[in-house]
mmCIF file of C-alpha atoms in Angstrom:
data_model
loop_
_atom_site.group_PDB
_atom_site.id
_atom_site.type_symbol
_atom_site.label_atom_id
_atom_site.label_comp_id
_atom_site.label_asym_id
_atom_site.label_seq_id
_atom_site.Cartn_x
_atom_site.Cartn_y
_atom_site.Cartn_z
ATOM 1 C CA MET A 467 -25.351 4.112 13.580
ATOM 2 C CA TYR A 468 -23.315 6.971 11.808
ATOM 3 C CA HIS A 469 -23.462 8.965 14.962
ATOM 4 C CA LYS A 470 -21.956 6.279 17.017
ATOM 5 C CA ILE A 471 -19.257 5.378 14.712
ATOM 6 C CA ILE A 472 -18.083 8.983 14.051
ATOM 7 C CA ASP A 473 -18.267 9.694 17.908
ATOM 8 C CA ASP A 474 -16.324 6.555 18.705
ATOM 9 C CA VAL A 475 -13.562 7.382 16.124
ATOM 10 C CA PHE A 476 -12.986 11.142 17.439
ATOM 11 C CA THR A 477 -13.449 10.372 21.112
ATOM 12 C CA SER A 478 -11.493 7.107 21.522
ATOM 13 C CA MET A 479 -8.713 7.777 19.050
ATOM 14 C CA LYS A 480 -8.729 11.433 20.332
ATOM 15 C CA TYR A 481 -7.888 12.802 16.952
ATOM 16 C CA LYS A 482 -8.057 16.490 16.522
ATOM 17 C CA ILE A 483 -9.933 16.381 13.313
ATOM 18 C CA ILE A 484 -13.023 18.473 12.482
ATOM 19 C CA LYS A 485 -16.425 16.651 12.968
ATOM 20 C CA VAL A 486 -17.828 16.576 9.401
ATOM 21 C CA SER A 487 -21.602 16.999 9.543
ATOM 22 C CA PHE A 488 -23.489 13.882 9.749
ATOM 23 C CA MET A 489 -25.641 14.833 6.752
ATOM 24 C CA TYR A 490 -22.559 15.020 4.720
ATOM 25 C CA ILE A 491 -21.183 11.725 5.847
ATOM 26 C CA GLU A 492 -24.624 9.965 5.280
ATOM 27 C CA LYS A 493 -24.895 11.372 1.551
ATOM 28 C CA LEU A 494 -21.246 10.318 0.951
ATOM 29 C CA HIS A 495 -21.765 6.846 2.453
ATOM 30 C CA SER A 496 -24.785 6.458 -0.020
ATOM 31 C CA ALA A 497 -22.705 7.656 -2.923
ATOM 32 C CA LEU A 498 -19.818 5.406 -2.063
ATOM 33 C CA TYR A 499 -21.690 2.098 -1.333
ATOM 34 C CA ASP A 500 -25.291 2.401 -2.909
ATOM 35 C CA GLU A 501 -23.737 3.990 -6.034
ATOM 36 C CA GLU A 502 -26.099 6.769 -6.031
ATOM 37 C CA GLU A 503 -25.257 10.230 -7.387
ATOM 38 C CA TYR A 504 -23.786 12.598 -4.878
ATOM 39 C CA THR A 505 -24.705 16.335 -5.155
ATOM 40 C CA GLU A 506 -22.849 18.643 -2.840
ATOM 41 C CA THR A 507 -25.142 21.295 -1.449
ATOM 42 C CA PRO A 508 -23.876 25.036 -0.904
ATOM 43 C CA THR A 509 -23.847 24.496 2.950
ATOM 44 C CA THR A 510 -21.548 21.334 2.847
ATOM 45 C CA LYS A 511 -19.473 22.840 0.030
ATOM 46 C CA HIS A 512 -18.799 25.912 2.379
ATOM 47 C CA HIS A 513 -18.199 23.637 5.377
ATOM 48 C CA ARG A 514 -15.616 21.694 3.449
ATOM 49 C CA TYR A 515 -13.777 24.696 2.098
ATOM 50 C CA ARG A 516 -13.829 26.500 5.422
ATOM 51 C CA HIS A 517 -12.030 23.431 7.238
ATOM 52 C CA ARG A 518 -10.215 22.181 4.263
ATOM 53 C CA HIS A 519 -6.867 22.074 6.234
ATOM 54 C CA LYS A 520 -8.399 19.689 8.868
ATOM 55 C CA ILE A 521 -9.963 17.057 6.546
ATOM 56 C CA LEU A 522 -7.083 16.443 4.220
ATOM 57 C CA LEU A 523 -6.539 12.902 3.070
ATOM 58 C CA HIS A 524 -4.617 10.783 5.716
ATOM 59 C CA LYS A 525 -3.715 13.874 7.836
ATOM 60 C CA GLN A 526 -4.225 13.353 11.586
ATOM 61 C CA ARG A 527 -3.219 15.624 14.326
ATOM 62 C CA PRO A 528 -2.717 13.747 17.628
ATOM 63 C CA VAL A 529 -3.607 15.590 20.899
ATOM 64 C CA HIS A 530 -1.334 13.597 23.209
ATOM 65 C CA ASN A 531 2.238 12.367 22.998
ATOM 66 C CA ASN A 532 1.276 8.725 23.509
ATOM 67 C CA MET A 533 -0.971 8.585 20.320
ATOM 68 C CA ASN A 534 1.719 6.805 18.301
ATOM 69 C CA SER A 535 2.884 4.517 21.077
ATOM 70 C CA SER A 536 2.933 0.790 20.265
ATOM 71 C CA THR A 537 0.240 0.078 22.975
ATOM 72 C CA THR A 538 -2.109 2.751 21.494
ATOM 73 C CA ARG A 539 -1.636 1.611 17.801
ATOM 74 C CA LYS A 540 -2.402 -1.907 18.882
ATOM 75 C CA LYS A 541 -5.547 -0.815 20.834
ATOM 76 C CA ARG A 542 -6.607 1.207 17.797
ATOM 77 C CA LYS A 543 -6.030 -1.573 15.473
ATOM 78 C CA ARG A 544 -8.238 -3.925 17.603
ATOM 79 C CA MET A 545 -10.978 -1.346 17.973
ATOM 80 C CA TYR A 546 -11.066 -0.019 14.424
ATOM 81 C CA PRO A 547 -10.046 -2.422 11.805
ATOM 82 C CA GLY A 548 -9.484 -1.101 8.187
ATOM 83 C CA ALA A 549 -10.592 2.476 7.174
ATOM 84 C CA LEU A 550 -11.638 3.372 10.608
ATOM 85 C CA GLN A 551 -7.957 3.440 11.693
ATOM 86 C CA ARG A 552 -7.348 6.244 9.339
ATOM 87 C CA PHE A 553 -10.566 8.547 8.752
ATOM 88 C CA THR A 554 -10.465 8.792 5.011
ATOM 89 C CA ILE A 555 -12.926 10.199 2.531
ATOM 90 C CA HIS A 556 -12.909 8.891 -1.086
ATOM 91 C CA ARG A 557 -14.596 10.657 -3.763
ATOM 92 C CA HIS A 558 -17.025 8.364 -5.566
ATOM 93 C CA ASP A 559 -16.153 9.635 -9.017
ATOM 94 C CA HIS A 560 -12.343 8.881 -8.589
ATOM 95 C CA ILE A 561 -10.330 5.468 -8.413
ATOM 96 C CA TYR A 562 -7.838 4.820 -5.528
ATOM 97 C CA ILE A 563 -5.183 2.080 -5.509
ATOM 98 C CA TYR A 564 -3.298 1.509 -2.592
ATOM 99 C CA PHE A 565 0.236 0.034 -3.274
ATOM 100 C CA ILE A 566 1.609 -2.417 -1.002
ATOM 101 C CA HIS A 567 5.321 -2.327 -1.563
ATOM 102 C CA VAL A 568 6.912 -5.454 -0.269
ATOM 103 C CA PRO A 569 10.560 -5.096 0.188
ATOM 104 C CA LYS A 570 12.873 -6.366 -2.621
ATOM 105 C CA THR A 571 10.161 -7.098 -5.075
ATOM 106 C CA ALA A 572 11.036 -4.194 -7.759
ATOM 107 C CA GLY A 573 8.574 -1.941 -6.118
ATOM 108 C CA SER A 574 11.089 0.985 -6.239
ATOM 109 C CA ALA A 575 11.281 0.543 -10.031
ATOM 110 C CA ILE A 576 7.545 0.639 -10.194
ATOM 111 C CA LYS A 577 7.443 3.788 -8.157
ATOM 112 C CA ASP A 578 10.007 5.284 -10.555
ATOM 113 C CA MET A 579 7.724 4.484 -13.493
ATOM 114 C CA LEU A 580 4.632 6.009 -11.606
ATOM 115 C CA ARG A 581 6.619 9.046 -10.903
ATOM 116 C CA ARG A 582 7.408 9.646 -14.516
ATOM 117 C CA ASN A 583 3.860 9.371 -15.529
ATOM 118 C CA ASP A 584 2.401 11.520 -12.692
ATOM 119 C CA LYS A 585 0.132 14.247 -13.899
ATOM 120 C CA ARG A 586 1.097 16.546 -11.062
ATOM 121 C CA PRO A 587 4.360 18.626 -11.075
ATOM 122 C CA PRO A 588 7.248 17.142 -9.149
ATOM 123 C CA HIS A 589 7.763 17.835 -5.422
ATOM 124 C CA PRO A 590 10.632 20.392 -5.187
ATOM 125 C CA HIS A 591 12.180 18.817 -2.210
ATOM 126 C CA LYS A 592 11.464 15.106 -1.840
ATOM 127 C CA PRO A 593 9.769 12.427 -4.092
ATOM 128 C CA ARG A 594 6.030 11.769 -3.589
ATOM 129 C CA GLU A 595 4.618 8.472 -2.227
ATOM 130 C CA GLY A 596 1.335 9.101 -4.170
ATOM 131 C CA TRP A 597 0.769 9.645 -7.949
ATOM 132 C CA LEU A 598 -2.205 10.872 -9.992
ATOM 133 C CA LEU A 599 -2.820 9.179 -13.236
ATOM 134 C CA HIS A 600 -5.984 9.129 -15.622
ATOM 135 C CA THR A 601 -7.859 6.573 -17.492
ATOM 136 C CA LYS A 602 -8.162 6.975 -21.323
ATOM 137 C CA THR A 603 -11.646 8.423 -20.722
ATOM 138 C CA GLY A 604 -10.309 10.974 -18.185
ATOM 139 C CA ILE A 605 -11.361 9.439 -14.788
ATOM 140 C CA PRO A 606 -8.792 10.367 -11.995
ATOM 141 C CA VAL A 607 -6.661 7.435 -10.550
ATOM 142 C CA HIS A 608 -4.995 7.924 -7.203
ATOM 143 C CA ILE A 609 -2.220 5.458 -6.490
ATOM 144 C CA ILE A 610 -1.182 5.829 -2.842
ATOM 145 C CA ALA A 611 1.904 4.249 -1.117
ATOM 146 C CA ARG A 612 3.263 4.742 2.409
ATOM 147 C CA GLY A 613 6.767 3.290 2.048
ATOM 148 C CA HIS A 614 6.596 -0.281 3.129
ATOM 149 C CA SER A 615 3.260 -0.590 4.741
ATOM 150 C CA GLU A 616 1.238 -3.680 5.056
ATOM 151 C CA ALA A 617 -2.268 -4.150 3.367
ATOM 152 C CA SER A 618 -3.990 -3.899 6.878
ATOM 153 C CA SER A 619 -2.825 -0.281 7.151
ATOM 154 C CA PHE A 620 -4.843 0.815 4.277
ATOM 155 C CA PRO A 621 -8.621 1.293 3.973
ATOM 156 C CA PRO A 622 -10.677 -1.852 2.948
ATOM 157 C CA ARG A 623 -11.447 -2.515 -0.542
ATOM 158 C CA ALA A 624 -14.731 -0.921 -1.931
ATOM 159 C CA ARG A 625 -16.342 -0.189 -5.336
ATOM 160 C CA ASN A 626 -13.760 2.184 -6.308
ATOM 161 C CA VAL A 627 -10.856 1.315 -3.921
ATOM 162 C CA PHE A 628 -8.350 -1.353 -4.886
ATOM 163 C CA LYS A 629 -5.026 -2.840 -3.585
ATOM 164 C CA LEU A 630 -1.957 -3.560 -5.682
ATOM 165 C CA ALA A 631 0.890 -5.622 -4.227
ATOM 166 C CA THR A 632 4.342 -6.684 -5.600
ATOM 167 C CA ILE A 633 5.591 -10.344 -4.871
ATOM 168 C CA ARG A 634 8.665 -12.270 -5.307
ATOM 169 C CA GLN A 635 9.737 -15.971 -4.522
ATOM 170 C CA PRO A 636 10.397 -15.936 -0.681
ATOM 171 C CA VAL A 637 13.863 -17.568 -0.730
ATOM 172 C CA GLU A 638 15.049 -15.211 -3.513
ATOM 173 C CA ARG A 639 13.603 -12.324 -1.527
ATOM 174 C CA PHE A 640 15.388 -13.185 1.647
ATOM 175 C CA VAL A 641 18.597 -13.591 -0.136
ATOM 176 C CA SER A 642 18.140 -10.251 -1.904
ATOM 177 C CA ALA A 643 17.350 -8.615 1.412
ATOM 178 C CA TYR A 644 20.436 -10.014 3.115
ATOM 179 C CA ASN A 645 22.576 -8.641 0.245
ATOM 180 C CA PHE A 646 20.942 -5.229 0.435
ATOM 181 C CA VAL A 647 21.305 -4.776 4.190
ATOM 182 C CA ARG A 648 24.814 -6.242 4.320
ATOM 183 C CA GLU A 649 26.099 -3.528 2.046
ATOM 184 C CA GLY A 650 24.063 -0.825 3.855
ATOM 185 C CA GLY A 651 22.014 -0.072 0.683
ATOM 186 C CA LYS A 652 24.789 2.041 -0.777
ATOM 187 C CA ASN A 653 23.383 1.746 -4.243
ATOM 188 C CA HIS A 654 19.924 3.017 -3.458
ATOM 189 C CA PRO A 655 19.089 6.179 -5.413
ATOM 190 C CA ASN A 656 17.315 7.671 -2.243
ATOM 191 C CA GLN A 657 19.927 7.334 0.592
ATOM 192 C CA GLY A 658 17.539 9.001 3.026
ATOM 193 C CA ALA A 659 15.471 5.897 2.966
ATOM 194 C CA VAL A 660 18.024 3.345 3.849
ATOM 195 C CA GLN A 661 19.130 4.447 7.495
ATOM 196 C CA GLN A 662 17.697 1.147 8.870
ATOM 197 C CA ALA A 663 20.013 -0.779 6.367
ATOM 198 C CA ARG A 664 22.916 1.267 7.475
ATOM 199 C CA ASN A 665 22.250 0.426 11.017
ATOM 200 C CA TRP A 666 22.071 -3.252 10.466
ATOM 201 C CA ALA A 667 25.009 -3.431 7.975
ATOM 202 C CA PRO A 668 27.512 -4.129 10.753
ATOM 203 C CA PHE A 669 25.385 -6.933 12.244
ATOM 204 C CA LEU A 670 25.314 -8.809 8.891
ATOM 205 C CA GLN A 671 28.983 -8.068 7.878
ATOM 206 C CA LYS A 672 30.249 -10.209 10.681
ATOM 207 C CA TYR A 673 29.266 -13.179 8.543
ATOM 208 C CA LYS A 674 31.360 -13.894 5.304
ATOM 209 C CA THR A 675 28.624 -15.960 3.690
ATOM 210 C CA ILE A 676 24.774 -16.160 4.002
ATOM 211 C CA ASP A 677 25.341 -19.904 4.964
ATOM 212 C CA ALA A 678 27.447 -18.715 8.049
ATOM 213 C CA PHE A 679 24.528 -16.313 8.926
ATOM 214 C CA LEU A 680 21.891 -18.923 8.647
ATOM 215 C CA ARG A 681 23.690 -21.286 10.867
ATOM 216 C CA ASP A 682 23.484 -18.645 13.685
ATOM 217 C CA THR A 683 19.788 -19.111 14.624
ATOM 218 C CA LYS A 684 19.707 -16.378 17.081
ATOM 219 C CA ALA A 685 20.899 -13.931 14.601
ATOM 220 C CA VAL A 686 18.234 -14.930 12.072
ATOM 221 C CA LYS A 687 15.524 -14.708 14.848
ATOM 222 C CA ALA A 688 16.845 -11.186 15.874
ATOM 223 C CA ILE A 689 16.716 -9.855 12.287
ATOM 224 C CA MET A 690 13.467 -11.453 11.501
ATOM 225 C CA ASN A 691 11.720 -10.138 14.794
ATOM 226 C CA PRO A 692 8.581 -8.234 13.496
ATOM 227 C CA LYS A 693 8.981 -5.763 16.559
ATOM 228 C CA ASN A 694 12.580 -4.703 16.461
ATOM 229 C CA GLY A 695 14.160 -6.495 13.513
ATOM 230 C CA HIS A 696 14.702 -5.301 9.879
ATOM 231 C CA THR A 697 11.706 -4.507 7.839
ATOM 232 C CA HIS A 698 13.056 -6.309 4.705
ATOM 233 C CA PHE A 699 12.922 -9.633 6.506
ATOM 234 C CA ASP A 700 9.422 -9.514 7.610
ATOM 235 C CA LEU A 701 7.272 -12.469 6.333
ATOM 236 C CA LEU A 702 5.092 -12.139 3.196
ATOM 237 C CA THR A 703 2.066 -13.102 5.233
ATOM 238 C CA ARG A 704 2.550 -9.772 7.122
ATOM 239 C CA TRP A 705 2.367 -7.598 4.156
ATOM 240 C CA LEU A 706 -0.393 -9.134 2.417
ATOM 241 C CA ASN A 707 -2.877 -10.457 4.996
ATOM 242 C CA THR A 708 -5.520 -8.687 6.926
ATOM 243 C CA GLN A 709 -6.878 -12.084 8.145
ATOM 244 C CA PRO A 710 -4.783 -15.265 8.483
ATOM 245 C CA GLY A 711 -4.458 -16.983 5.031
ATOM 246 C CA ILE A 712 -6.669 -14.456 3.285
ATOM 247 C CA PRO A 713 -4.706 -11.910 1.075
ATOM 248 C CA ASP A 714 -6.581 -8.641 0.851
ATOM 249 C CA ILE A 715 -5.230 -7.769 -2.666
ATOM 250 C CA ASP A 716 -6.936 -7.107 -5.945
ATOM 251 C CA VAL A 717 -3.864 -7.063 -8.445
ATOM 252 C CA TYR A 718 -0.348 -8.636 -8.134
ATOM 253 C CA ILE A 719 2.965 -7.688 -9.975
ATOM 254 C CA ARG A 720 5.380 -10.457 -9.847
ATOM 255 C CA GLN A 721 9.119 -9.375 -9.732
ATOM 256 C CA THR A 722 10.077 -12.021 -12.345
ATOM 257 C CA ASP A 723 7.617 -10.775 -14.902
ATOM 258 C CA VAL A 724 7.461 -7.167 -13.641
ATOM 259 C CA GLN A 725 7.157 -5.490 -17.072
ATOM 260 C CA THR A 726 4.521 -7.912 -18.377
ATOM 261 C CA ASP A 727 2.361 -7.582 -15.157
ATOM 262 C CA LEU A 728 2.802 -3.830 -15.078
ATOM 263 C CA ARG A 729 1.346 -3.620 -18.623
ATOM 264 C CA ALA A 730 -1.524 -5.812 -17.801
ATOM 265 C CA PHE A 731 -2.220 -3.598 -14.679
ATOM 266 C CA CYS A 732 -2.279 -0.619 -16.932
ATOM 267 C CA GLU A 733 -4.722 -2.532 -19.226
ATOM 268 C CA ILE A 734 -7.020 -3.520 -16.290
ATOM 269 C CA PHE A 735 -7.593 0.054 -15.277
ATOM 270 C CA ASP A 736 -7.227 1.375 -18.853
ATOM 271 C CA LEU A 737 -4.608 3.933 -17.611
ATOM 272 C CA ASP A 738 -3.213 6.561 -19.925
ATOM 273 C CA VAL A 739 0.582 5.911 -19.478
ATOM 274 C CA VAL A 740 3.110 7.427 -21.671
ATOM 275 C CA ASP A 741 6.070 5.546 -20.469
ATOM 276 C CA SER A 742 5.412 2.138 -18.929
ATOM 277 C CA THR A 743 9.219 0.951 -19.172
ATOM 278 C CA ILE A 744 10.848 -0.408 -16.015
ATOM 279 C CA HIS A 745 14.485 0.739 -15.513
ATOM 280 C CA ALA A 746 16.981 -0.825 -13.370
ATOM 281 C CA PHE A 747 16.538 0.539 -9.766
ATOM 282 C CA ASN A 748 18.252 -0.198 -6.569
ATOM 283 C CA VAL A 749 20.438 -2.963 -7.821
ATOM 284 C CA THR A 750 22.576 -4.657 -5.293
ATOM 285 C CA GLY A 751 26.183 -4.618 -5.800
ATOM 286 C CA GLU A 752 27.999 -7.606 -4.105
ATOM 287 C CA LYS A 753 25.750 -10.743 -4.045
ATOM 288 C CA SER A 754 26.359 -13.759 -1.720
ATOM 289 C CA LYS A 755 26.607 -17.079 -3.306
ATOM 290 C CA ARG A 756 23.588 -19.486 -2.740
ATOM 291 C CA THR A 757 24.138 -23.141 -2.066
ATOM 292 C CA ALA A 758 22.000 -26.155 -1.606
ATOM 293 C CA PHE A 759 22.184 -25.685 2.170
ATOM 294 C CA THR A 760 21.064 -21.912 1.568
ATOM 295 C CA ASP A 761 17.840 -23.220 -0.382
ATOM 296 C CA ARG A 762 17.168 -25.940 1.957
ATOM 297 C CA THR A 763 17.247 -23.915 5.088
ATOM 298 C CA LEU A 764 15.329 -21.004 3.721
ATOM 299 C CA THR A 765 12.630 -23.177 2.404
ATOM 300 C CA LYS A 766 12.100 -24.671 5.722
ATOM 301 C CA LEU A 767 12.222 -21.372 7.476
ATOM 302 C CA LEU A 768 9.933 -19.514 5.070
ATOM 303 C CA ASP A 769 7.495 -22.471 4.580
ATOM 304 C CA THR A 770 4.405 -20.366 5.303
ATOM 305 C CA ASP A 771 5.504 -17.646 2.897
ATOM 306 C CA VAL A 772 6.243 -20.279 0.174
ATOM 307 C CA GLN A 773 2.853 -21.919 0.526
ATOM 308 C CA LEU A 774 1.185 -18.472 0.227
ATOM 309 C CA HIS A 775 3.317 -17.442 -2.854
ATOM 310 C CA ASN A 776 2.493 -20.770 -4.572
ATOM 311 C CA SER A 777 -1.292 -20.343 -3.851
ATOM 312 C CA ILE A 778 -0.911 -16.770 -5.411
ATOM 313 C CA LEU A 779 0.637 -18.056 -8.427
ATOM 314 C CA ASP A 780 -2.062 -20.761 -8.941
ATOM 315 C CA THR A 781 -4.771 -18.238 -8.733
ATOM 316 C CA PHE A 782 -2.855 -15.524 -10.382
ATOM 317 C CA GLN A 783 -4.962 -15.279 -13.651
ATOM 318 C CA SER A 784 -8.363 -15.659 -11.784
ATOM 319 C CA ILE A 785 -7.565 -12.977 -9.480
ATOM 320 C CA HIS A 786 -6.707 -10.575 -12.169
ATOM 321 C CA ARG A 787 -9.795 -11.742 -14.214
ATOM 322 C CA GLN A 788 -12.012 -10.865 -11.147
ATOM 323 C CA CYS A 789 -10.355 -7.439 -10.715
ATOM 324 C CA LYS A 790 -10.922 -6.660 -14.450
ATOM 325 C CA GLN A 791 -14.672 -7.562 -14.130
ATOM 326 C CA LYS A 792 -14.858 -5.315 -11.126
ATOM 327 C CA VAL A 793 -13.296 -2.468 -12.962
ATOM 328 C CA GLN A 794 -15.363 -3.072 -16.139
ATOM 329 C CA LYS A 795 -18.585 -3.047 -13.953
ATOM 330 C CA MET A 796 -17.607 0.148 -12.272
ATOM 331 C CA TYR A 797 -16.818 1.967 -15.567
ATOM 332 C CA SER A 798 -20.160 0.901 -17.068
ATOM 333 C CA ASN A 799 -22.059 2.290 -14.112
ATOM 334 C CA LYS A 800 -20.316 5.500 -14.414
ATOM 335 C CA ASN A 801 -20.970 5.729 -18.077
ATOM 336 C CA THR A 802 -24.750 4.802 -17.284
ATOM 337 C CA ARG A 803 -25.003 7.581 -14.868
ATOM 338 C CA ARG A 804 -23.306 10.135 -17.148
ATOM 339 C CA LYS A 805 -25.809 9.265 -19.811
ATOM 340 C CA GLU A 806 -28.805 9.590 -17.457
ATOM 341 C CA CYS A 807 -27.531 12.883 -16.395
ATOM 342 C CA GLU A 808 -27.072 14.025 -19.893
ATOM 343 C CA ASP A 809 -30.603 13.001 -20.985
#
């Protein structure tokens, strides 16, 4: 089974990545899913060190120029759902949290907080999209983000793999995205990340108000087009769902209660955080006036997102309770194995 999976990944996806020995993969699989203690042999340790530049986390080396074409990505997504799209190795004794940053949901402010608490030294040229924290007992916690990436682009959830997402009321998020893109993201601290907003700014500046924009149905469809529209106007269902109607998320942070939910997130994973304060980040300057027509039109336009958002709020406490139980069970298993090794 493992031989076929690995061969299919490297031959069909045509990635120029080192073929890790099958013995190493089988032991790693048992360590991840059967919760057995994994002991690295000198042979596999030498193999991993020798080819360390080829098996780095999330690094692929495409062979052909068409590897990143839309057709190839769609084919790869159909053939290899979840983790098989990106050949990823997780250490069984670490925790991995993938951050789904839904646009205009205070995600940039949360990333700023994670950057301030990162245990690694800051990057000299550009900010990282991944942060290393520790629990109060010293377990490494990797929080990984890839800009604005949907949940289906990350590996599936596992015993030590979790997913975190930020959410916001869909109508408010749409209006905030309209104000942000209309001014070209001029107040964003990282101007290198708002080129798409600058490109779409003249398109929205033709409309004096958001109501005038909503009355132009062709313009609304153009900017919400998932293929060539603006990312900030993509539906919430695209960001959270790996299957229709089933969000693949362990923990949510609400934009309206971002400080409270962030502290709850740190408590769930028992994170050793020095500064968990959220500062104002990426605040839009000029804001369009909302009217009854705005709310009525957007509620109808975003009906699916409104239903999904309401269902998340209804089950918010139970989702966090399940995640906390999963984390506590994982920590107890780690402590049990540590005591057995000491004995």
